[in-house]
Amino acid sequence: MILTLTIVSLLAIGYPTLLVLVGVVLVMFVMLIGLQRRQSRQLKSELEQLDKLNDRNVEAEFVLKAMHLATWHLDTRTGILSVDMDFRDKSSWVAPLEGASNNRLISFLYPPDVDAVMKTMNDLCEGRIEEYHMEYRVMIPHTDKFYWEESYATVVERDVESKPLSIVGTTMRVDYRKRMEQELIDARVRAEESDRMKSAFISNMSHEIRTPLNAIVGFTSVLPSVTSDEERSGLLNMIHDNTQKLLYIIEDVVSISRIESGQEKLVLTEFDLNMVMMEYVELIRKEQNPSVEISTHFAFEKLQITSDINHLGQILKHLLSNAVKFTKQGIIVVGYEKPAGGKVSIWVRDTGIGIAEEYQERVFERFFKVNEFVPGAGLGLCICQAMAASLRGTISLESKPDKGTKVTVTIPIR
């Protein structure tokens, strides 16, 4: 019935008017379809952008996790820090960030770093700087240990007066990198020290070898023209003494080279410690100053130990040689104490010139000499320390200037 009335109404309007109405309806229909398509394309584009944003968020989170970073926001009005994500290495203790205030965070810092961190944070919160990058140490509670952290931060929101309202930042642990940096610094120091010691070695060796060599060459050239048997004997003795000095220097260089290259091997045998020590005492008596008395102090008449007799012999030779070299008058005492804890302490004590306290640790370094004018390559105590270590022992030194020196070597007896 309604349809019939509609058709009748349209016929009453007239055919031309009907065509116009139909055209308007068609145009509106086409425009509606076009608008729908544009909205569909816009919606599709927005969905694609959202997908991309989600993907980027996932990628960003993955990067943060891979780098063990924590991201955070700081409200400058309240001083409260809120954490977005925290992927720091938590295998050991880390300072909590979520909800912490500036004062709370400062309390975790290593005391020497507090002032620098506080100044930088205050400058950032007050707007004096735009961003900061800092490395600082964080204390581990109830210990004297700390770990390293690195932080970046920048202002992301300001008020109408351009004062910072919000700060965003990242924090990460950098213990491994700091260790690597320290190892590189140590390696550089060792390389520089090695270069310095090489130069010292060349300088010392050129002097130490040239001195006895010049004497040998000089006395040998004079020897054919000497007719007196007494003078000839004196020259031969001098040539012999300087030859022995040259051999000692070369032996020291060879010994330290073998030690450093790892070629020095232990040969363990059982022997009487008293007999070995007396053997080297008798050898050194030939070099002693007449105004110096050499005596012994043995805890037992006989003590069987198992060790490397050659390594122990080198230790005794160098300790006794040093004692004779630096003692012009007084006494030199060689001895050992009763074994304790499976070890025996062997010592050489003299009343020589002694060593100042600031040099007492350095005398065990290669080529170090307290007095450059005293003959020697500066290898004796270094060799003693290396030999004692090879015997799984230790070496120590007590000395006072003008009072004398006592060097003690403690080694296992089995």
Short mmCIF file of C-alpha atoms in Angstrom, two decimals:
data_model
loop_
_atom_site.label_atom_id
_atom_site.label_comp_id
_atom_site.label_asym_id
_atom_site.label_seq_id
_atom_site.Cartn_x
_atom_site.Cartn_y
_atom_site.Cartn_z
CA MET A 1 0.00 0.00 0.00
CA ILE A 2 2.89 2.40 0.98
CA LEU A 3 4.86 1.51 -2.17
CA THR A 4 1.76 2.23 -4.32
CA LEU A 5 1.30 5.65 -2.72
CA THR A 6 5.02 6.46 -3.24
CA ILE A 7 4.88 5.61 -6.94
CA VAL A 8 1.68 7.64 -7.33
CA SER A 9 3.37 10.60 -5.57
CA LEU A 10 6.44 10.41 -7.83
CA LEU A 11 4.24 10.28 -10.97
CA ALA A 12 2.38 13.32 -9.68
CA ILE A 13 5.64 15.28 -9.32
CA GLY A 14 6.56 14.82 -12.91
CA TYR A 15 9.12 12.94 -14.93
CA PRO A 16 11.85 15.65 -15.13
CA THR A 17 11.77 16.24 -11.41
CA LEU A 18 12.03 12.51 -10.86
CA LEU A 19 15.17 12.34 -12.95
CA VAL A 20 16.76 15.14 -10.92
CA LEU A 21 15.99 13.42 -7.65
CA VAL A 22 17.38 10.13 -8.91
CA GLY A 23 20.55 11.91 -10.02
CA VAL A 24 21.01 13.58 -6.63
CA VAL A 25 20.54 10.27 -4.89
CA LEU A 26 23.11 8.62 -7.16
CA VAL A 27 25.64 11.40 -6.57
CA MET A 28 25.19 11.17 -2.82
CA PHE A 29 25.53 7.42 -3.00
CA VAL A 30 28.80 7.71 -4.96
CA MET A 31 30.15 10.31 -2.51
CA LEU A 32 29.23 8.10 0.40
CA ILE A 33 31.07 5.15 -1.15
CA GLY A 34 34.17 7.34 -1.79
CA LEU A 35 34.13 8.66 1.77
CA GLN A 36 33.84 5.13 3.10
CA ARG A 37 36.78 4.00 1.01
CA ARG A 38 38.95 6.93 2.21
CA GLN A 39 38.08 6.16 5.81
CA SER A 40 38.87 2.49 5.18
CA ARG A 41 42.28 3.39 3.72
CA GLN A 42 43.02 5.77 6.62
CA LEU A 43 42.04 3.14 9.16
CA LYS A 44 44.22 0.59 7.40
CA SER A 45 47.17 3.02 7.42
CA GLU A 46 46.69 3.75 11.11
CA LEU A 47 46.58 0.05 11.89
CA GLU A 48 49.79 -0.47 9.94
CA GLN A 49 51.46 2.40 11.85
CA LEU A 50 50.28 0.87 15.11
CA ASP A 51 51.72 -2.50 14.13
CA LYS A 52 55.01 -0.82 13.25
CA LEU A 53 55.00 1.04 16.56
CA ASN A 54 54.38 -2.21 18.43
CA ASP A 55 57.21 -3.85 16.49
CA ARG A 56 59.50 -0.94 17.36
CA ASN A 57 58.54 -1.20 21.01
CA VAL A 58 59.38 -4.90 20.93
CA GLU A 59 62.70 -4.14 19.21
CA ALA A 60 63.46 -1.34 21.69
CA GLU A 61 62.67 -3.64 24.60
CA PHE A 62 64.90 -6.31 23.09
CA VAL A 63 67.77 -3.80 22.74
CA LEU A 64 67.30 -2.62 26.33
CA LYS A 65 67.29 -6.20 27.53
CA ALA A 66 70.37 -7.10 25.50
CA MET A 67 72.24 -4.09 26.90
CA HIS A 68 71.01 -4.70 30.47
CA LEU A 69 69.62 -1.16 30.67
CA ALA A 70 67.11 0.37 33.04
CA THR A 71 64.95 3.27 31.79
CA TRP A 72 63.36 5.72 34.20
CA HIS A 73 61.58 9.06 34.66
CA LEU A 74 62.30 11.58 37.39
CA ASP A 75 59.65 14.05 38.52
CA THR A 76 61.63 17.16 39.53
CA ARG A 77 58.74 18.48 41.64
CA THR A 78 58.54 15.45 43.93
CA GLY A 79 62.06 14.10 43.40
CA ILE A 80 60.57 10.61 42.93
CA LEU A 81 61.97 8.29 40.29
CA SER A 82 59.72 5.81 38.43
CA VAL A 83 61.11 2.92 36.40
CA ASP A 84 59.78 2.02 32.96
CA MET A 85 61.87 -1.11 32.44
CA ASP A 86 64.77 -2.55 34.40
CA PHE A 87 66.97 -5.10 32.66
CA ARG A 88 70.13 -4.50 34.69
CA ASP A 89 72.24 -7.52 35.61
CA LYS A 90 70.79 -8.66 38.90
CA SER A 91 73.08 -11.63 39.44
CA SER A 92 74.34 -9.63 42.42
CA TRP A 93 72.88 -6.75 44.40
CA VAL A 94 71.83 -3.60 42.50
CA ALA A 95 70.46 -0.38 43.96
CA PRO A 96 66.64 -0.25 43.73
CA LEU A 97 65.34 2.55 41.48
CA GLU A 98 61.53 2.31 41.57
CA GLY A 99 59.98 4.96 43.80
CA ALA A 100 63.34 6.06 45.19
CA SER A 101 64.00 9.72 45.97
CA ASN A 102 67.18 11.59 45.11
CA ASN A 103 68.37 11.40 48.71
CA ARG A 104 67.69 7.68 48.83
CA LEU A 105 69.68 7.09 45.63
CA ILE A 106 72.55 9.26 46.87
CA SER A 107 72.81 7.12 50.02
CA PHE A 108 73.84 4.13 47.89
CA LEU A 109 76.74 5.91 46.22
CA TYR A 110 80.42 5.36 46.96
CA PRO A 111 81.30 8.36 49.21
CA PRO A 112 84.01 9.90 46.97
CA ASP A 113 81.49 10.04 44.07
CA VAL A 114 78.60 11.67 45.98
CA ASP A 115 79.52 15.33 45.44
CA ALA A 116 80.01 15.00 41.69
CA VAL A 117 76.73 13.10 41.18
CA MET A 118 74.72 15.49 43.37
CA LYS A 119 76.07 18.56 41.57
CA THR A 120 75.27 17.13 38.15
CA MET A 121 71.75 16.06 39.14
CA ASN A 122 71.02 19.46 40.70
CA ASP A 123 72.26 21.24 37.58
CA LEU A 124 69.97 19.07 35.44
CA CYS A 125 66.92 19.52 37.68
CA GLU A 126 67.45 23.30 37.86
CA GLY A 127 67.83 23.58 34.09
CA ARG A 128 71.47 24.67 34.08
CA ILE A 129 72.36 21.75 31.80
CA GLU A 130 70.31 19.90 29.19
CA GLU A 131 71.70 16.39 29.72
CA TYR A 132 74.34 14.45 31.55
CA HIS A 133 76.49 11.34 31.20
CA MET A 134 78.16 9.97 34.33
CA GLU A 135 80.00 6.94 35.64
CA TYR A 136 79.94 6.33 39.39
CA ARG A 137 80.30 3.61 41.99
CA VAL A 138 77.45 2.10 44.01
CA MET A 139 78.13 0.52 47.40
CA ILE A 140 76.97 -3.02 48.14
CA PRO A 141 75.23 -2.96 51.56
CA HIS A 142 77.05 -4.36 54.58
CA THR A 143 80.33 -4.68 52.64
CA ASP A 144 83.19 -2.45 51.57
CA LYS A 145 82.68 -3.46 47.93
CA PHE A 146 81.07 -1.52 45.11
CA TYR A 147 80.00 -1.90 41.49
CA TRP A 148 80.14 0.59 38.60
CA GLU A 149 77.09 2.18 36.99
CA GLU A 150 76.77 4.44 33.97
CA SER A 151 73.81 6.81 33.48
CA TYR A 152 72.50 9.07 30.71
CA ALA A 153 69.68 11.57 31.35
CA THR A 154 67.97 14.49 29.58
CA VAL A 155 65.05 16.89 30.16
CA VAL A 156 61.83 15.87 28.34
CA GLU A 157 59.22 18.26 29.81
CA ARG A 158 59.33 21.88 31.00
CA ASP A 159 56.90 24.33 32.55
CA VAL A 160 55.94 27.75 31.14
CA GLU A 161 59.09 29.23 32.66
CA SER A 162 61.20 26.58 30.96
CA LYS A 163 62.00 24.87 34.26
CA PRO A 164 62.46 21.06 33.95
CA LEU A 165 59.43 19.08 35.07
CA SER A 166 60.40 15.60 33.92
CA ILE A 167 63.72 13.92 33.22
CA VAL A 168 64.18 10.65 31.39
CA GLY A 169 67.27 8.54 31.75
CA THR A 170 68.96 5.15 31.43
CA THR A 171 71.22 3.28 33.84
CA MET A 172 73.36 0.21 33.34
CA ARG A 173 76.07 -1.72 35.17
CA VAL A 174 79.52 -1.41 33.60
CA ASP A 175 81.68 -3.57 35.90
CA TYR A 176 82.99 -5.68 33.02
CA ARG A 177 83.97 -2.64 30.95
CA LYS A 178 85.68 -0.99 33.91
CA ARG A 179 87.63 -4.20 34.55
CA MET A 180 88.67 -4.25 30.91
CA GLU A 181 89.74 -0.61 31.12
CA GLN A 182 91.79 -1.33 34.25
CA GLU A 183 93.37 -4.37 32.60
CA LEU A 184 94.33 -2.25 29.60
CA ILE A 185 95.81 0.40 31.91
CA ASP A 186 97.72 -2.29 33.80
CA ALA A 187 98.93 -3.80 30.53
CA ARG A 188 100.14 -0.41 29.36
CA VAL A 189 101.91 0.18 32.67
CA ARG A 190 103.54 -3.25 32.42
CA ALA A 191 104.60 -2.55 28.85
CA GLU A 192 106.08 0.80 29.84
CA GLU A 193 107.77 -0.80 32.82
CA SER A 194 109.10 -3.59 30.62
CA ASP A 195 110.49 -1.02 28.20
CA ARG A 196 112.05 0.90 31.08
CA MET A 197 113.55 -2.27 32.51
CA LYS A 198 114.89 -3.28 29.10
CA SER A 199 116.63 0.08 28.83
CA ALA A 200 117.93 -0.33 32.38
CA PHE A 201 119.11 -3.83 31.53
CA ILE A 202 121.07 -2.63 28.49
CA SER A 203 122.55 0.22 30.48
CA ASN A 204 123.48 -1.98 33.44
CA MET A 205 124.84 -4.81 31.34
CA SER A 206 126.97 -2.52 29.18
CA HIS A 207 128.52 -1.11 32.33
CA GLU A 208 128.76 -4.32 34.37
CA ILE A 209 130.20 -6.39 31.54
CA ARG A 210 132.56 -3.67 30.32
CA THR A 211 134.14 -3.15 33.77
CA PRO A 212 135.56 -6.69 34.28
CA LEU A 213 136.14 -7.08 30.54
CA ASN A 214 138.27 -3.94 30.41
CA ALA A 215 140.27 -5.24 33.35
CA ILE A 216 140.79 -8.63 31.68
CA VAL A 217 141.83 -7.06 28.37
CA GLY A 218 144.04 -4.46 30.05
CA PHE A 219 145.86 -6.85 32.39
CA THR A 220 146.25 -9.45 29.62
CA SER A 221 147.89 -6.90 27.31
CA VAL A 222 150.31 -5.88 30.07
CA LEU A 223 151.13 -9.47 31.11
CA PRO A 224 153.73 -10.24 28.35
CA SER A 225 155.85 -7.26 29.36
CA VAL A 226 155.95 -8.18 33.06
CA THR A 227 159.15 -9.92 34.11
CA SER A 228 158.60 -10.13 37.88
CA ASP A 229 157.01 -13.36 39.01
CA GLU A 230 155.28 -11.54 41.85
CA GLU A 231 153.75 -8.94 39.54
CA ARG A 232 152.79 -11.63 37.03
CA SER A 233 151.06 -13.61 39.80
CA GLY A 234 149.20 -10.48 40.94
CA LEU A 235 148.03 -9.74 37.41
CA LEU A 236 146.91 -13.33 36.91
CA ASN A 237 144.91 -13.16 40.14
CA MET A 238 143.26 -9.93 38.99
CA ILE A 239 142.45 -11.49 35.61
CA HIS A 240 140.99 -14.52 37.38
CA ASP A 241 138.88 -12.37 39.76
CA ASN A 242 137.47 -10.29 36.91
CA THR A 243 136.80 -13.42 34.88
CA GLN A 244 134.75 -14.80 37.78
CA LYS A 245 132.84 -11.51 38.05
CA LEU A 246 132.06 -11.67 34.34
CA LEU A 247 130.90 -15.28 34.67
CA TYR A 248 128.65 -14.37 37.63
CA ILE A 249 127.02 -11.58 35.62
CA ILE A 250 126.40 -13.89 32.66
CA GLU A 251 125.07 -16.62 34.97
CA ASP A 252 122.64 -14.15 36.52
CA VAL A 253 121.35 -13.04 33.13
CA VAL A 254 120.96 -16.65 31.99
CA SER A 255 119.19 -17.57 35.25
CA ILE A 256 116.66 -14.74 35.07
CA SER A 257 116.04 -15.53 31.38
CA ARG A 258 115.39 -19.20 32.14
CA ILE A 259 113.08 -18.30 35.02
CA GLU A 260 111.02 -15.87 32.94
CA SER A 261 110.76 -18.29 30.03
CA GLY A 262 109.61 -21.11 32.33
CA GLN A 263 112.58 -23.33 31.50
CA GLU A 264 113.85 -23.56 35.07
CA LYS A 265 112.80 -27.01 36.29
CA LEU A 266 112.91 -28.45 39.79
CA VAL A 267 115.14 -31.43 40.55
CA LEU A 268 114.26 -32.64 44.05
CA THR A 269 116.86 -34.53 46.08
CA GLU A 270 117.45 -35.22 49.76
CA PHE A 271 120.47 -33.54 51.32
CA ASP A 272 121.89 -32.19 54.58
CA LEU A 273 121.04 -28.48 54.85
CA ASN A 274 123.99 -27.80 57.19
CA MET A 275 126.48 -29.21 54.70
CA VAL A 276 125.13 -27.19 51.78
CA MET A 277 125.07 -23.95 53.77
CA MET A 278 128.61 -24.48 55.05
CA GLU A 279 129.80 -25.11 51.48
CA TYR A 280 128.62 -21.66 50.37
CA VAL A 281 129.89 -20.03 53.57
CA GLU A 282 133.37 -21.37 52.87
CA LEU A 283 133.20 -20.14 49.27
CA ILE A 284 132.22 -16.64 50.35
CA ARG A 285 134.98 -16.47 52.98
CA LYS A 286 137.44 -15.99 50.13
CA GLU A 287 135.72 -12.72 49.19
CA GLN A 288 135.09 -11.35 52.68
CA ASN A 289 136.65 -8.20 54.01
CA PRO A 290 139.23 -8.99 56.73
CA SER A 291 137.35 -6.68 59.10
CA VAL A 292 134.15 -8.69 58.68
CA GLU A 293 133.51 -11.90 60.62
CA ILE A 294 131.30 -14.63 59.14
CA SER A 295 129.61 -17.06 61.53
CA THR A 296 126.81 -19.62 61.44
CA HIS A 297 123.80 -20.34 63.61
CA PHE A 298 122.24 -23.74 62.86
CA ALA A 299 119.33 -25.10 64.88
CA PHE A 300 120.61 -28.71 64.51
CA GLU A 301 123.91 -30.41 63.87
CA LYS A 302 122.28 -32.06 60.88
CA LEU A 303 118.98 -31.51 59.08
CA GLN A 304 117.88 -33.65 56.13
CA ILE A 305 115.50 -31.87 53.77
CA THR A 306 114.12 -32.62 50.30
CA SER A 307 114.39 -29.73 47.87
CA ASP A 308 116.24 -28.51 44.77
CA ILE A 309 119.85 -28.17 45.87
CA ASN A 310 120.80 -25.96 42.89
CA HIS A 311 117.98 -23.49 43.46
CA LEU A 312 118.75 -23.29 47.16
CA GLY A 313 122.44 -22.88 46.33
CA GLN A 314 121.72 -19.90 44.08
CA ILE A 315 119.70 -18.28 46.84
CA LEU A 316 122.52 -18.73 49.36
CA LYS A 317 125.14 -17.54 46.88
CA HIS A 318 123.33 -14.28 46.12
CA LEU A 319 122.36 -13.55 49.73
CA LEU A 320 125.92 -14.12 50.98
CA SER A 321 127.39 -12.17 48.07
CA ASN A 322 125.15 -9.19 48.85
CA ALA A 323 126.03 -9.37 52.55
CA VAL A 324 129.76 -9.32 51.77
CA LYS A 325 129.37 -6.56 49.19
CA PHE A 326 127.52 -4.17 51.49
CA THR A 327 129.24 -4.96 54.81
CA LYS A 328 132.56 -3.23 55.30
CA GLN A 329 132.96 -4.10 58.95
CA GLY A 330 131.10 -6.06 61.62
CA ILE A 331 129.60 -9.52 61.24
CA ILE A 332 127.66 -11.68 58.82
CA VAL A 333 125.63 -14.50 60.34
CA VAL A 334 124.10 -17.35 58.33
CA GLY A 335 121.61 -19.72 59.90
CA TYR A 336 118.20 -21.35 60.08
CA GLU A 337 115.55 -21.87 62.72
CA LYS A 338 113.85 -25.07 63.87
CA PRO A 339 111.40 -26.25 61.20
CA ALA A 340 107.76 -25.42 61.90
CA GLY A 341 104.70 -26.39 59.92
CA GLY A 342 106.76 -28.45 57.50
CA LYS A 343 108.92 -25.44 56.57
CA VAL A 344 112.37 -24.15 57.48
CA SER A 345 113.43 -20.49 57.59
CA ILE A 346 116.95 -19.81 56.32
CA TRP A 347 118.39 -16.35 56.88
CA VAL A 348 121.43 -14.19 56.30
CA ARG A 349 121.99 -11.24 58.64
CA ASP A 350 124.66 -8.55 58.29
CA THR A 351 125.71 -5.27 59.89
CA GLY A 352 126.14 -3.48 56.58
CA ILE A 353 124.84 -0.20 55.20
CA GLY A 354 121.20 -1.33 55.26
CA ILE A 355 118.37 -0.27 52.95
CA ALA A 356 116.03 2.68 53.34
CA GLU A 357 112.38 1.77 53.90
CA GLU A 358 111.17 3.30 50.61
CA TYR A 359 113.47 0.95 48.67
CA GLN A 360 112.83 -2.27 50.57
CA GLU A 361 110.08 -3.52 48.25
CA ARG A 362 111.78 -2.38 45.06
CA VAL A 363 115.04 -4.25 45.74
CA PHE A 364 113.30 -7.42 44.51
CA GLU A 365 112.67 -5.83 41.09
CA ARG A 366 114.85 -6.75 38.15
CA PHE A 367 117.84 -4.46 37.59
CA PHE A 368 116.91 -2.15 40.47
CA LYS A 369 119.91 -0.80 42.35
CA VAL A 370 119.79 1.49 45.38
CA ASN A 371 123.31 2.70 44.63
CA GLU A 372 124.26 2.80 40.96
CA PHE A 373 127.96 3.02 41.84
CA VAL A 374 128.03 -0.37 43.58
CA PRO A 375 129.03 -3.20 41.20
CA GLY A 376 126.29 -5.62 40.24
CA ALA A 377 123.50 -6.05 37.71
CA GLY A 378 120.65 -5.64 40.21
CA LEU A 379 119.43 -9.20 39.65
CA GLY A 380 120.50 -10.99 42.85
CA LEU A 381 117.42 -10.51 45.02
CA CYS A 382 115.12 -10.86 42.02
CA ILE A 383 116.66 -14.28 41.32
CA CYS A 384 116.36 -15.20 45.02
CA GLN A 385 112.66 -14.32 45.01
CA ALA A 386 112.05 -16.34 41.82
CA MET A 387 113.98 -19.32 43.16
CA ALA A 388 112.14 -19.20 46.48
CA ALA A 389 108.81 -19.11 44.63
CA SER A 390 109.86 -22.10 42.51
CA LEU A 391 110.47 -24.01 45.77
CA ARG A 392 106.98 -22.93 46.94
CA GLY A 393 108.56 -20.69 49.52
CA THR A 394 108.70 -17.01 50.39
CA ILE A 395 111.35 -14.37 50.90
CA SER A 396 111.26 -11.34 53.20
CA LEU A 397 113.58 -8.54 54.14
CA GLU A 398 114.19 -6.50 57.29
CA SER A 399 116.60 -3.59 57.13
CA LYS A 400 117.56 -0.28 58.72
CA PRO A 401 120.02 2.20 57.24
CA ASP A 402 123.48 1.91 58.84
CA LYS A 403 122.19 -0.92 61.06
CA GLY A 404 122.20 -3.86 58.69
CA THR A 405 119.90 -6.20 56.82
CA LYS A 406 118.33 -9.59 57.41
CA VAL A 407 116.89 -11.58 54.52
CA THR A 408 114.84 -14.68 55.34
CA VAL A 409 113.83 -17.43 52.93
CA THR A 410 111.19 -19.93 54.07
CA ILE A 411 110.84 -23.16 52.08
CA PRO A 412 109.18 -26.57 52.61
CA ILE A 413 111.48 -29.28 53.92
CA ARG A 414 109.60 -32.01 52.02
#
